Coordinates of N, CA, C and O in Angstrom, one line a residue:
M1 N 0.9 -1.1 -0.3 CA 0.4 0.1 -0.2 C 1.0 1.1 0.1 O 0.7 2.3 -0.5
I2 N 2.2 0.9 0.7 CA 2.8 2.7 1.0 C 3.2 3.0 -1.0 O 2.7 3.8 -1.7
H3 N 3.8 1.3 -1.8 CA 4.1 1.8 -2.8 C 2.7 2.5 -3.9 O 3.5 4.2 -5.0
G4 N 1.5 2.2 -3.6 CA 0.3 2.8 -4.0 C 0.4 4.0 -3.9 O -0.4 5.9 -4.4
H5 N 0.5 4.5 -2.6 CA 0.3 5.8 -2.1 C 1.2 7.1 -2.5 O 1.1 8.1 -3.1
V6 N 2.7 6.6 -2.8 CA 4.2 7.2 -3.2 C 3.8 7.1 -5.3 O 3.2 8.8 -5.1
T7 N 3.2 6.3 -5.6 CA 2.7 6.4 -7.0 C 1.5 7.7 -6.8 O 1.8 8.5 -8.2
A8 N 0.6 7.6 -6.0 CA -0.2 8.6 -6.6 C 0.1 9.9 -6.3 O -0.4 11.4 -7.1
W9 N 1.0 10.1 -5.5 CA 1.3 11.5 -5.5 C 2.5 11.9 -5.7 O 2.5 13.2 -6.6
V10 N 4.0 10.9 -6.5 CA 4.2 11.4 -7.8 C 3.2 11.5 -8.8 O 3.1 12.7 -9.6
L11 N 2.0 10.6 -9.0 CA 1.1 11.8 -11.0 C 0.2 12.9 -10.2 O 0.5 13.3 -11.6
A12 N 0.6 12.8 -8.9 CA -0.8 14.5 -8.4 C 0.3 15.1 -8.7 O 0.0 16.3 -9.2
L13 N 1.2 15.1 -8.4 CA 3.0 16.1 -8.5 C 2.3 16.3 -10.5 O 2.7 17.5 -10.8
I14 N 2.9 15.3 -11.0 CA 3.2 15.4 -12.4 C 1.6 16.5 -13.2 O 2.2 17.0 -13.8
L15 N 1.2 15.7 -12.7 CA -0.3 16.1 -13.2 C -0.3 17.9 -12.8 O -1.2 19.2 -13.8
F16 N -0.5 18.5 -11.6 CA -0.3 19.4 -10.9 C 0.6 20.4 -12.2 O -0.3 21.7 -12.1
I17 N 1.6 19.7 -12.7 CA 2.9 20.6 -12.7 C 2.1 21.0 -14.3 O 2.2 22.0 -15.0
V18 N 1.6 20.4 -14.7 CA 0.6 20.2 -16.3 C -0.2 20.2 -16.7 O -0.1 21.9 -16.9
A19 N -1.3 21.1 -15.0 CA -2.3 21.7 -14.9 C -1.5 23.0 -15.2 O -2.5 24.0 -15.6
I20 N -0.3 23.6 -13.9 CA 0.2 24.6 -14.3 C 0.3 25.6 -16.0 O 0.0 26.0 -16.6
F21 N 0.9 24.6 -16.7 CA 1.5 24.7 -18.0 C 0.4 24.7 -18.2 O 0.7 26.0 -19.7
L22 N -0.7 24.2 -18.3 CA -1.9 24.3 -19.0 C -2.5 25.6 -18.9 O -3.1 26.5 -20.0
L23 N -2.5 25.8 -17.8 CA -3.3 27.4 -17.3 C -2.8 28.4 -18.4 O -3.5 29.3 -18.5
K24 N -1.5 27.9 -17.8 CA -0.4 29.5 -18.5 C -0.3 29.7 -19.6 O -0.1 30.6 -20.1
G25 N -0.7 28.6 -20.6 CA -0.7 28.1 -22.0 C -1.9 29.1 -22.8 O -1.9 28.4 -23.7
G26 N -3.1 29.0 -22.0 CA -4.5 29.6 -22.3 C -5.4 27.8 -22.8 O -5.8 28.2 -23.1
K27 N -4.9 26.8 -22.1 CA -5.3 26.0 -22.4 C -6.6 25.3 -21.7 O -6.3 24.7 -20.3
E28 N -7.4 26.2 -21.5 CA -8.6 26.4 -20.5 C -9.0 24.4 -20.4 O -9.4 23.9 -19.6
K29 N -9.8 23.8 -21.5 CA -10.2 23.0 -21.6 C -9.2 21.8 -21.3 O -10.0 20.4 -19.8
G30 N -7.9 21.9 -21.3 CA -7.4 20.8 -20.5 C -6.5 20.7 -19.9 O -7.2 20.2 -19.1
A31 N -6.6 22.0 -19.4 CA -6.2 22.4 -17.8 C -7.8 22.1 -16.9 O -7.3 21.2 -15.8
K32 N -8.7 22.1 -17.4 CA -9.7 21.6 -16.2 C -9.4 19.6 -16.7 O -9.9 19.1 -15.2
I33 N -9.5 19.0 -17.7 CA -9.7 17.9 -17.0 C -8.3 17.2 -16.5 O -9.0 16.0 -16.3
V34 N -7.8 17.7 -16.6 CA -6.5 17.1 -16.2 C -6.5 18.2 -14.3 O -6.3 17.3 -13.0
R35 N -7.2 18.5 -13.6 CA -7.6 19.4 -12.9 C -8.5 18.0 -12.0 O -8.8 17.8 -11.0
M36 N -9.8 17.1 -13.6 CA -10.8 16.3 -12.8 C -10.0 15.2 -12.6 O -10.0 14.6 -11.5
I37 N -8.7 15.1 -13.2 CA -8.4 13.5 -12.9 C -7.3 13.7 -11.5 O -6.9 12.8 -10.4
L38 N -7.2 15.2 -11.3 CA -6.0 15.7 -9.7 C -7.2 15.1 -9.0 O -6.8 14.9 -7.9
R39 N -7.8 14.9 -8.8 CA -9.3 15.4 -8.0 C -9.6 13.5 -7.5 O -9.7 13.5 -6.2
V40 N -9.4 13.3 -8.2 CA -9.4 11.6 -8.0 C -8.4 10.8 -7.3 O -8.3 10.3 -6.5
L41 N -7.1 11.7 -7.9 CA -5.8 11.4 -7.1 C -5.7 11.9 -6.1 O -5.3 11.4 -5.2
Y42 N -6.1 12.8 -5.7 CA -6.3 13.6 -4.5 C -7.1 12.4 -4.3 O -6.7 12.1 -2.0
L43 N -8.5 11.6 -3.7 CA -9.4 10.4 -3.4 C -8.6 9.9 -2.8 O -8.8 9.2 -1.8
L44 N -7.8 9.1 -4.0 CA -6.9 7.8 -4.5 C -6.1 8.5 -2.8 O -5.6 7.2 -2.3
I45 N -5.6 9.3 -2.6 CA -3.9 9.8 -1.8 C -5.0 9.5 -0.7 O -4.2 9.2 0.4
I46 N -5.4 10.4 0.0 CA -6.2 9.9 0.9 C -6.7 8.1 1.6 O -6.7 8.4 2.9
A47 N -7.1 8.2 0.6 CA -7.5 6.9 1.4 C -6.5 5.9 1.2 O -6.4 4.8 2.1
T48 N -5.3 5.9 0.7 CA -4.4 4.9 1.0 C -3.7 5.4 1.9 O -2.9 4.6 3.1
G49 N -3.8 6.4 1.8 CA -3.1 7.1 3.7 C -4.1 6.8 4.7 O -3.4 6.5 6.0
V50 N -5.2 6.5 4.7 CA -5.9 6.1 6.4 C -6.0 5.1 5.9 O -6.0 3.8 7.6
G51 N -5.6 3.8 5.1 CA -5.1 3.4 4.9 C -4.3 3.2 6.1 O -3.4 1.6 6.6
L52 N -3.3 3.3 5.6 CA -1.6 3.2 5.9 C -1.6 3.1 7.4 O -1.4 2.8 8.1
L53 N -2.9 4.1 8.0 CA -2.9 4.8 9.1 C -3.7 3.4 10.0 O -2.9 3.3 11.3
F54 N -4.3 2.7 9.2 CA -5.3 1.6 9.8 C -3.9 0.6 9.6 O -4.5 -0.2 10.4
M55 N -2.9 0.4 8.7 CA -2.3 -0.4 9.5 C -1.6 -1.0 10.5 O -1.0 -1.0 11.0
L56 N -1.6 0.9 11.0 CA -0.4 0.4 12.4 C -0.7 0.4 13.7 O -2.5 0.6 14.0
S57 N -0.7 -0.9 14.9 CA -0.9 -0.1 15.5 C -0.4 0.4 17.0 O -1.6 0.3 17.4
N58 N 0.0 1.8 16.6 CA -0.3 2.2 17.7 C 0.5 3.5 16.5 O 1.3 4.1 16.3
I59 N -0.5 5.1 16.2 CA 0.1 5.7 15.8 C -0.2 7.1 16.7 O 0.0 7.3 17.9
D60 N 1.2 7.2 16.3 CA 1.9 8.1 16.8 C 2.1 9.0 15.9 O 1.5 9.7 15.3
L61 N 2.5 10.7 17.2 CA 1.8 11.4 16.7 C 2.5 12.7 15.6 O 1.6 13.1 14.8
L62 N 3.7 12.0 14.9 CA 4.1 11.9 13.7 C 3.1 11.5 12.8 O 3.4 12.3 11.5
Y63 N 2.6 10.9 13.0 CA 2.1 9.9 11.7 C 0.6 10.9 11.5 O 0.4 11.2 10.3
I64 N 0.9 11.5 12.6 CA -0.5 12.3 12.3 C -0.8 13.4 11.8 O -1.4 14.1 11.2
L65 N 0.7 14.3 11.7 CA 1.6 15.4 11.7 C 1.5 15.5 10.3 O 0.7 16.3 9.4
K66 N 2.3 14.9 9.3 CA 2.3 14.1 8.0 C 0.8 14.1 7.5 O 0.5 14.3 6.3
A67 N -0.3 13.1 7.9 CA -1.1 12.7 7.5 C -2.1 14.9 7.0 O -2.6 15.3 6.7
A68 N -1.8 15.8 8.3 CA -2.6 17.0 8.3 C -1.6 17.6 7.2 O -2.3 18.2 6.7
V69 N 0.0 17.3 7.6 CA 0.6 18.3 6.4 C 0.1 18.2 4.9 O 0.3 18.4 3.5
G70 N -0.3 16.9 5.0 CA -0.6 15.8 3.2 C -2.1 16.5 2.7 O -2.0 16.7 1.4
I71 N -3.0 16.6 4.0 CA -4.7 17.4 3.6 C -3.7 19.0 3.0 O -3.8 19.5 2.6
W72 N -2.8 19.4 4.0 CA -2.2 20.8 3.9 C -1.6 20.9 2.1 O -2.0 22.1 1.6
V73 N -1.0 20.4 1.6 CA -0.4 19.9 0.4 C -1.2 19.8 -0.6 O -1.8 20.6 -1.8
I74 N -2.2 19.1 -0.6 CA -3.2 18.7 -1.2 C -4.2 19.7 -2.0 O -5.0 20.7 -2.7
G75 N -4.7 20.7 -0.7 CA -5.2 22.1 -0.5 C -5.0 22.8 -0.9 O -5.1 23.6 -1.9
L76 N -3.2 23.3 -1.2 CA -2.3 24.1 -2.0 C -2.3 23.5 -3.3 O -1.9 24.9 -3.9
F77 N -2.5 22.3 -4.0 CA -2.5 21.8 -4.9 C -3.4 22.9 -5.7 O -3.6 23.8 -6.2
E78 N -4.4 22.2 -5.2 CA -5.9 23.2 -5.1 C -6.1 25.2 -5.3 O -6.4 25.6 -6.3
M79 N -5.1 25.6 -4.1 CA -5.8 26.6 -3.8 C -4.8 27.4 -5.1 O -5.2 28.3 -5.6
I80 N -3.3 26.9 -5.3 CA -2.8 27.9 -6.1 C -2.7 27.4 -7.5 O -3.0 28.2 -8.4
L81 N -3.6 26.4 -8.1 CA -4.7 26.3 -9.4 C -5.5 27.5 -10.1 O -5.1 27.6 -10.8
S82 N -6.3 27.9 -8.9 CA -7.5 28.1 -8.6 C -6.7 29.6 -8.8 O -6.8 30.2 -9.7
K83 N -5.9 30.0 -8.2 CA -5.7 31.2 -8.0 C -4.1 32.0 -9.8 O -4.2 32.6 -10.1
V84 N -3.8 31.0 -10.2 CA -3.1 30.4 -11.7 C -4.2 30.6 -12.7 O -4.0 31.6 -14.0
A85 N -5.4 30.0 -12.2 CA -6.3 30.5 -13.6 C -6.7 31.8 -13.0 O -7.6 32.3 -14.1
Q86 N -6.9 32.1 -12.5 CA -8.0 33.7 -12.1 C -6.6 34.9 -12.5 O -7.2 35.8 -12.4
N87 N -5.3 34.8 -12.7 CA -4.2 35.1 -13.5 C -3.5 36.5 -11.7 O -3.7 37.7 -12.4
R88 N -4.0 35.8 -10.4 CA -3.4 36.3 -8.9 C -2.7 35.9 -8.9 O -2.4 35.1 -8.6
K89 N -1.5 36.7 -7.8 CA -0.2 36.1 -7.1 C -0.5 34.9 -6.1 O -1.9 35.2 -5.6
T90 N 0.1 34.5 -6.1 CA 0.3 33.2 -5.8 C 1.6 33.0 -4.9 O 2.1 31.6 -4.8
S91 N 2.9 33.6 -4.6 CA 4.3 33.9 -4.4 C 3.6 32.6 -2.8 O 4.2 32.0 -2.0
V92 N 3.1 33.6 -2.7 CA 2.4 33.9 -0.8 C 2.3 31.7 -0.5 O 2.8 30.6 0.1
L93 N 1.5 30.9 -1.5 CA 1.2 29.9 -1.6 C 1.9 29.2 -2.8 O 2.5 27.7 -1.6
W94 N 2.7 29.2 -3.1 CA 4.0 28.6 -3.2 C 5.3 28.3 -2.7 O 5.9 27.6 -2.5
I95 N 5.7 29.5 -1.4 CA 5.8 29.3 -0.4 C 5.6 28.4 0.1 O 6.5 27.2 0.6
Q96 N 4.4 28.6 1.4 CA 3.8 27.3 1.6 C 3.6 26.1 1.2 O 3.7 24.5 1.8
F97 N 3.9 25.8 0.2 CA 3.5 24.9 -1.3 C 4.8 24.4 -0.7 O 5.3 22.5 -0.5
V98 N 5.7 24.5 -1.1 CA 7.8 24.5 -0.7 C 7.7 23.7 0.8 O 8.0 23.0 1.0
I99 N 7.6 24.8 2.0 CA 7.2 24.2 3.0 C 6.8 23.0 3.7 O 7.4 21.9 3.8
A100 N 5.2 22.9 3.2 CA 5.2 21.5 2.7 C 5.2 20.2 2.6 O 5.6 19.2 3.4
F101 N 5.3 20.7 1.7 CA 6.1 19.2 0.4 C 7.2 18.9 1.5 O 7.4 17.6 1.3
L102 N 7.9 19.6 1.6 CA 9.2 19.5 2.0 C 9.0 18.8 3.3 O 9.5 17.2 4.3
L103 N 8.3 19.4 4.3 CA 7.9 18.9 5.3 C 7.6 17.5 5.5 O 7.8 15.9 6.4
V104 N 6.6 17.0 4.2 CA 5.9 15.6 3.8 C 6.9 14.8 3.7 O 6.2 13.5 4.0
L105 N 7.6 15.2 3.1 CA 8.7 14.2 2.1 C 9.3 13.9 3.2 O 10.2 13.1 3.6
Y106 N 10.3 14.9 4.4 CA 10.8 14.4 5.4 C 10.6 13.7 6.6 O 11.1 12.1 7.0
L107 N 9.3 13.6 6.2 CA 8.3 13.0 7.0 C 8.3 11.3 7.1 O 8.4 10.6 7.7
G108 N 7.6 11.8 6.0 CA 7.9 10.4 5.3 C 8.9 9.4 4.4 O 8.6 8.0 4.5
F109 N 9.6 10.1 4.2 CA 11.2 9.3 3.4 C 11.4 9.3 5.3 O 12.6 8.4 4.5
D110 N 12.1 10.2 5.9 CA 13.0 9.9 6.7 C 12.8 9.4 7.9 O 13.2 8.4 8.7
K111 N 11.6 10.5 8.5 CA 11.3 10.4 10.4 C 10.6 8.8 10.6 O 10.6 8.7 11.6
L112 N 9.5 8.5 10.5 CA 9.1 7.4 10.1 C 8.5 6.4 9.9 O 9.2 6.0 9.2
P113 N 9.4 5.2 10.2 CA 9.2 3.8 10.6 C 8.6 3.2 9.2 O 9.0 1.8 9.1
M114 N 7.8 3.7 9.2 CA 6.4 2.7 7.9 C 7.1 3.2 6.3 O 6.6 2.9 6.0
S115 N 7.9 4.3 6.8 CA 8.7 4.8 5.4 C 9.6 3.5 4.4 O 9.9 2.4 4.9
I116 N 9.5 3.9 3.3 CA 10.0 3.1 2.8 C 12.0 2.9 2.3 O 12.1 1.8 2.0
F117 N 12.5 3.9 3.3 CA 13.6 4.2 3.0 C 14.0 3.9 4.9 O 15.2 3.7 5.2
Y118 N 13.1 3.4 5.6 CA 13.5 3.2 6.6 C 14.5 2.2 7.5 O 13.9 1.1 7.0
V119 N 15.2 1.8 8.1 CA 16.4 1.3 8.1 C 16.6 0.7 9.9 O 16.5 1.1 10.5

């Protein structure tokens, strides 16, 4: 299930970047399709994340923090895409995104014992 979760995150990140380029290129219809696919991936990410939490016998506070930050990243995906679509300023959202994304990667790949790289 961990690999499914990571795969969904990677796909979501790639589609997020594609959606931004489509919006900046003026291709509204293509961007709308990519955003709908992204929303399905959000559900998959959340479902696999909840599944991973339920696999644990002892849920540590760091897992709850990672879940909260992961939902924050998903919210930032949507907020950034909607601001880009409206041609509004997104610099504060990008700063939040970088911080939240780095934190979720740190927790997921380094700090938590359920990580695929944990030794």
